[in-house]
Short mmCIF file of C-alpha atoms in Angstrom, two decimals:
data_model
loop_
_atom_site.label_atom_id
_atom_site.label_comp_id
_atom_site.label_asym_id
_atom_site.label_seq_id
_atom_site.Cartn_x
_atom_site.Cartn_y
_atom_site.Cartn_z
CA UNK T 41 167.06 85.26 95.27
CA UNK T 42 166.23 86.35 98.27
CA UNK T 43 163.40 84.39 99.89
CA UNK T 44 161.56 86.02 102.80
CA UNK T 45 159.25 83.51 105.49
CA UNK T 46 157.17 84.71 108.22
CA UNK T 47 156.01 82.80 111.19
CA UNK T 48 154.37 82.56 114.46
CA UNK T 49 151.09 84.01 113.79
CA UNK T 50 147.80 83.36 115.62
CA UNK T 51 145.28 84.34 118.66
CA UNK T 52 145.93 85.60 121.88
CA UNK T 53 143.45 87.43 124.38
CA UNK T 54 144.41 91.39 125.14
CA UNK T 55 147.41 91.67 127.08
CA UNK T 56 149.07 88.54 126.09
CA UNK T 57 152.26 87.74 124.05
CA UNK T 58 153.33 86.78 120.44
CA UNK T 59 156.60 86.32 118.83
CA UNK T 60 156.59 86.48 115.21
CA UNK T 61 160.41 85.24 113.03
CA UNK T 62 161.10 85.98 109.88
CA UNK T 63 163.58 84.24 108.49
CA UNK T 64 165.34 86.24 104.73
CA UNK T 65 167.52 83.97 103.11
CA UNK T 66 169.60 84.41 100.08
CA UNK T 67 171.35 88.22 101.76
CA UNK T 68 174.55 88.49 101.11
CA UNK T 69 175.49 92.09 101.08
CA UNK T 70 176.79 93.58 104.55
CA UNK T 71 174.32 95.71 104.55
CA UNK T 72 170.52 95.51 104.71
CA UNK T 73 167.52 97.13 106.15
CA UNK T 74 164.21 94.48 108.06
CA UNK T 75 160.62 95.79 108.85
CA UNK T 76 157.62 94.47 109.88
CA UNK T 77 154.20 95.94 108.43
CA UNK T 78 150.73 95.10 109.33
CA UNK T 79 147.35 95.32 107.66
CA UNK T 80 144.95 95.67 109.15
CA UNK T 81 141.29 94.70 106.81
CA UNK T 82 140.38 97.98 105.14
CA UNK T 83 143.35 99.72 106.06
CA UNK T 84 146.78 100.17 104.53
CA UNK T 85 149.96 98.70 105.55
CA UNK T 86 151.18 100.36 107.79
CA UNK T 87 154.92 100.60 109.69
CA UNK T 88 155.69 98.29 112.83
CA UNK T 89 159.01 98.94 113.42
CA UNK T 90 162.77 98.55 111.17
CA UNK T 91 166.04 98.16 111.42
CA UNK T 92 169.16 98.97 109.26
CA UNK T 93 171.93 97.14 109.35
CA UNK T 94 174.20 99.69 111.00
CA UNK T 95 171.64 102.17 113.31
CA UNK T 96 172.12 101.85 116.58
CA UNK T 97 168.80 101.21 117.55
CA UNK T 98 165.58 100.44 116.09
CA UNK T 99 163.00 102.51 114.77
CA UNK T 100 158.96 101.59 116.20
CA UNK T 101 155.90 102.98 115.65
CA UNK T 102 154.54 104.93 118.23
CA UNK T 103 151.13 103.19 118.72
CA UNK T 104 153.39 99.52 119.17
CA UNK T 105 156.57 101.86 121.48
CA UNK T 106 157.53 100.42 124.99
CA UNK T 107 155.44 97.00 123.94
CA UNK T 108 157.07 95.18 120.93
CA UNK T 109 160.69 94.88 120.82
CA UNK T 110 162.57 93.92 117.45
CA UNK T 111 166.05 91.97 117.51
CA UNK T 112 168.08 91.04 114.62
CA UNK T 113 170.86 87.88 113.94
CA UNK T 114 172.67 87.25 110.75
CA UNK T 115 173.97 84.03 110.07
CA UNK T 116 176.40 84.65 106.37
CA UNK T 117 173.62 85.35 104.32
CA UNK T 118 170.56 83.74 106.11
CA UNK T 119 168.59 87.48 108.46
CA UNK T 120 166.26 86.11 110.96
CA UNK T 121 164.15 89.12 112.07
CA UNK T 122 162.36 88.58 115.71
CA UNK T 123 159.30 90.79 116.39
CA UNK T 124 158.31 90.26 120.14
CA UNK T 125 154.88 91.40 120.58
CA UNK T 126 153.84 91.97 124.71
CA UNK T 127 150.44 93.70 125.66
CA UNK T 128 148.93 93.07 123.02
CA UNK T 129 145.59 94.83 122.44
CA UNK T 130 142.53 94.05 119.63
CA UNK T 131 143.87 96.85 117.19
CA UNK T 132 147.13 95.08 117.24
CA UNK T 133 145.07 92.56 115.09
CA UNK T 134 145.84 92.50 111.44
CA UNK T 135 148.23 90.52 108.81
CA UNK T 136 152.34 91.31 109.98
CA UNK T 137 154.73 91.05 106.79
CA UNK T 138 158.33 91.60 107.34
CA UNK T 139 159.64 93.30 103.93
CA UNK T 140 164.33 92.68 103.95
CA UNK T 141 166.46 95.08 101.87
CA UNK T 142 170.47 93.99 100.71
CA UNK T 143 170.36 98.26 100.90
CA UNK T 144 170.43 101.23 103.81
CA UNK T 145 166.86 101.83 103.07
CA UNK T 146 166.56 105.89 103.80
CA UNK T 147 162.90 105.74 104.18
CA UNK T 148 161.99 102.61 106.00
CA UNK T 149 158.70 103.40 107.39
CA UNK T 150 156.97 102.80 103.45
CA UNK T 151 156.62 99.26 102.83
CA UNK T 152 157.25 99.93 99.18
CA UNK T 153 160.82 100.65 99.89
CA UNK T 154 162.08 97.34 100.44
CA UNK T 155 163.14 94.34 97.49
CA UNK T 156 161.81 91.82 99.25
CA UNK T 157 158.15 90.96 101.59
CA UNK T 158 157.07 87.95 102.91
CA UNK T 159 152.81 86.26 102.43
CA UNK T 160 152.38 87.34 105.82
CA UNK T 161 150.86 86.14 109.22
CA UNK T 162 147.96 86.75 110.46
CA UNK T 163 147.75 87.86 114.52
CA UNK T 164 144.72 88.23 115.78
CA UNK T 165 144.14 89.43 118.90
CA UNK T 166 140.39 88.84 120.83
CA UNK T 167 138.58 90.77 123.93
#
């Protein structure tokens, strides 16, 4: 059984930084795909960043490129993914969700393509 848990959300002023963490436990396969998505009130869930186990570098949404970075580490069946968010803007306000899959996901931009998701963590950016 795979469990995905996010942490690290909160309230920050525009221009500030936050770090989100995602822990995905129970992935025993060598391959994986890990992703961050976000959903603001009234909007659809949108892609933020993701990486497959053998990608040379992560993928980022244009809206966060240059401001957000992800890093992934693995300790046996536990995968930890960090999302560092810098120069935050009010439009970054959303619930941020971590998604995980124990395979190489072709369409890593679509949240429904992942088998496992966390409950989300709120990020609020004030003016």
